[in-house]
Coordinates of C-alpha atoms in Angstrom, one line a residue:
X1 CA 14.2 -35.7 16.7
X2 CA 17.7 -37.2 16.6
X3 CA 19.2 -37.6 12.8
X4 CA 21.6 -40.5 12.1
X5 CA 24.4 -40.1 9.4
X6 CA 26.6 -43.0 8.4
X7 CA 30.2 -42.7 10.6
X8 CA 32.4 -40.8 8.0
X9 CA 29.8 -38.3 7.7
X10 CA 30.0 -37.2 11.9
X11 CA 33.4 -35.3 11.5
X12 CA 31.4 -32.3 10.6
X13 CA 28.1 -30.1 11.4
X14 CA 25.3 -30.5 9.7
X15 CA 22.6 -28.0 9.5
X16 CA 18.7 -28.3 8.3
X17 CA 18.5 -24.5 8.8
X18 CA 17.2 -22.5 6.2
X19 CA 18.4 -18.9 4.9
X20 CA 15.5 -17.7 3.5
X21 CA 13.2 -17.7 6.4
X22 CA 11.3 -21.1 5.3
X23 CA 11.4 -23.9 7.8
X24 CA 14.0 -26.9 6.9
X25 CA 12.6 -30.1 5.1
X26 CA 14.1 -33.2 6.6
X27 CA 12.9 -36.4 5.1
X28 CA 10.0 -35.0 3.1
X29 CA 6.6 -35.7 3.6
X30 CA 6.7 -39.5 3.3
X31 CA 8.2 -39.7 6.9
X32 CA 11.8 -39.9 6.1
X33 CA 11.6 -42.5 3.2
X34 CA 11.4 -39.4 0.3
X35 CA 14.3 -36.8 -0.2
X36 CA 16.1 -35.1 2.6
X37 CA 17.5 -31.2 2.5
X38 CA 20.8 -31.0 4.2
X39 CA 24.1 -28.5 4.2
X40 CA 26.8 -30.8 2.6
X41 CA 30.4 -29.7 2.6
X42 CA 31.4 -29.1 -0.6
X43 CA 34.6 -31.5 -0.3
X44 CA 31.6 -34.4 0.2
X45 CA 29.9 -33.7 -3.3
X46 CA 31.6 -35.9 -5.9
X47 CA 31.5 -34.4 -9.5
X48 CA 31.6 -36.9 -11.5
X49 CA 30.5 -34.5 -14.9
X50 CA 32.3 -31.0 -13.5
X51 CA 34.7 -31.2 -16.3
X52 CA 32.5 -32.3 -19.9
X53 CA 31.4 -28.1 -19.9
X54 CA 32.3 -24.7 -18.4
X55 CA 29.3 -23.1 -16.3
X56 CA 28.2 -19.5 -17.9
X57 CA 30.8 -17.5 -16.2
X58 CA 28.1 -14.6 -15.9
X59 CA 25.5 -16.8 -14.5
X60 CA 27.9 -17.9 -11.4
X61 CA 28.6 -13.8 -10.8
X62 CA 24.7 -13.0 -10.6
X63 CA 24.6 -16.5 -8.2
X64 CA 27.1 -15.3 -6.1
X65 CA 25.4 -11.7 -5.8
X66 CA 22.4 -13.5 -5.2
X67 CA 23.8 -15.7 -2.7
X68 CA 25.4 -13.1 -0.3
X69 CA 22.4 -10.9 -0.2
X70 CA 19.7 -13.8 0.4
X71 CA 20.8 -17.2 0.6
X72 CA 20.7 -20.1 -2.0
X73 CA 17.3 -20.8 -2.5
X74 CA 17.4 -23.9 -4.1
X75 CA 19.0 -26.6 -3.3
X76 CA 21.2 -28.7 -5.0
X77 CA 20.1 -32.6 -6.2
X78 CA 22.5 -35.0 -4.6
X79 CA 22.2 -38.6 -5.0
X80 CA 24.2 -40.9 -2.0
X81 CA 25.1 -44.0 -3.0
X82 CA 26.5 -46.5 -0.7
X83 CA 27.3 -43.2 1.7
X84 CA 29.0 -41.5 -1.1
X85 CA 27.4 -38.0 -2.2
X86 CA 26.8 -37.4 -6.1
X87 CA 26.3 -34.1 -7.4
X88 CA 24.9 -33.9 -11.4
X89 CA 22.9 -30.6 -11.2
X90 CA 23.7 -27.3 -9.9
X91 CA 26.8 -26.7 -11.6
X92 CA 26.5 -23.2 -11.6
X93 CA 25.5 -22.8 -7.8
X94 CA 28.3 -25.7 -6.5
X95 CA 30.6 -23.1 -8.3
X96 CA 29.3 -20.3 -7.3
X97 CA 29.7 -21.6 -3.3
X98 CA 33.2 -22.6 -4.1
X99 CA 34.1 -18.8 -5.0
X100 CA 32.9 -17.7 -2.5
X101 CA 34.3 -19.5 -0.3
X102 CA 31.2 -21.2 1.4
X103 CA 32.2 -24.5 3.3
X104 CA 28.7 -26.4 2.8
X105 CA 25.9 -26.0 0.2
X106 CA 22.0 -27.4 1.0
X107 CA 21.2 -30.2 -0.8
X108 CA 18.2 -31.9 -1.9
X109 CA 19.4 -35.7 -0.7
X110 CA 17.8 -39.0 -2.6
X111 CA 19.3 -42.4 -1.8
X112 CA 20.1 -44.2 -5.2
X113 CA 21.7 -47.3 -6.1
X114 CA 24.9 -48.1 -8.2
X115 CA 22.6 -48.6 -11.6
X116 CA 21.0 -45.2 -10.5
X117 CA 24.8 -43.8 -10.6
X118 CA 25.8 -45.6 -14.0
X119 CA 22.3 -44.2 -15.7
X120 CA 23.7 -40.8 -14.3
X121 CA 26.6 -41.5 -15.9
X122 CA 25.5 -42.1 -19.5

């Protein structure tokens, strides 16, 4: 199974693997047309709401404890629009990746469309 990525995306590894011992999900069950799980790097995930609340500061520690002893076990909603990568949920385990200094975070990938984005946005 080859996977294609649009051209700005092949400057870095992408990995279906999974860290809790469950096989990777790529393209759902609909043969490709549903979401897709993927390790983004962080730096890719726009955050377009990040700054309207602080996370629990407490809730980020237990994620990160919970992270280096078994792996984020669930993934992060993403929306890609137009080959961009939009991140609304998951504030608290984006953050808890960036502290600890984690380079990509798995992601749960639907394709949306610029009036997806502005709903998003409301």
């Amino acid at each position: 199974m080859m996977l294609r990525f649009p051209s700005s995306l092949r400057s870095f590894s992408v990995s279906a693997s999974s860290s809790n011992g469950s096989p990777p999900v790529i393209g759902g069950s609909s043969g490709g047309v549903g979401p897709m799980i993927l390790e983004l790097p962080l730096e890719k995930i726009r955050r377009p709401l990040m700054r309207t609340r602080s996370n629990d500061q407490n809730k980020v520690k237990e994620l990160m404890d919970s992270i280096r002893q078994i792996g984020l076990q669930v993934p992060i909603d993403v929306i890609e629009v137009d080959g961009a990568y939009y991140g609304f949920s998951g504030c608290h385990r984006y953050e808890a990746h960036q502290k600890l200094g984690l380079p990509t975070i798995r992601c749960k990938i639907r394709k949306g469309t610029k009036e997806t984005l502005r709903h998003h946005l409301r």
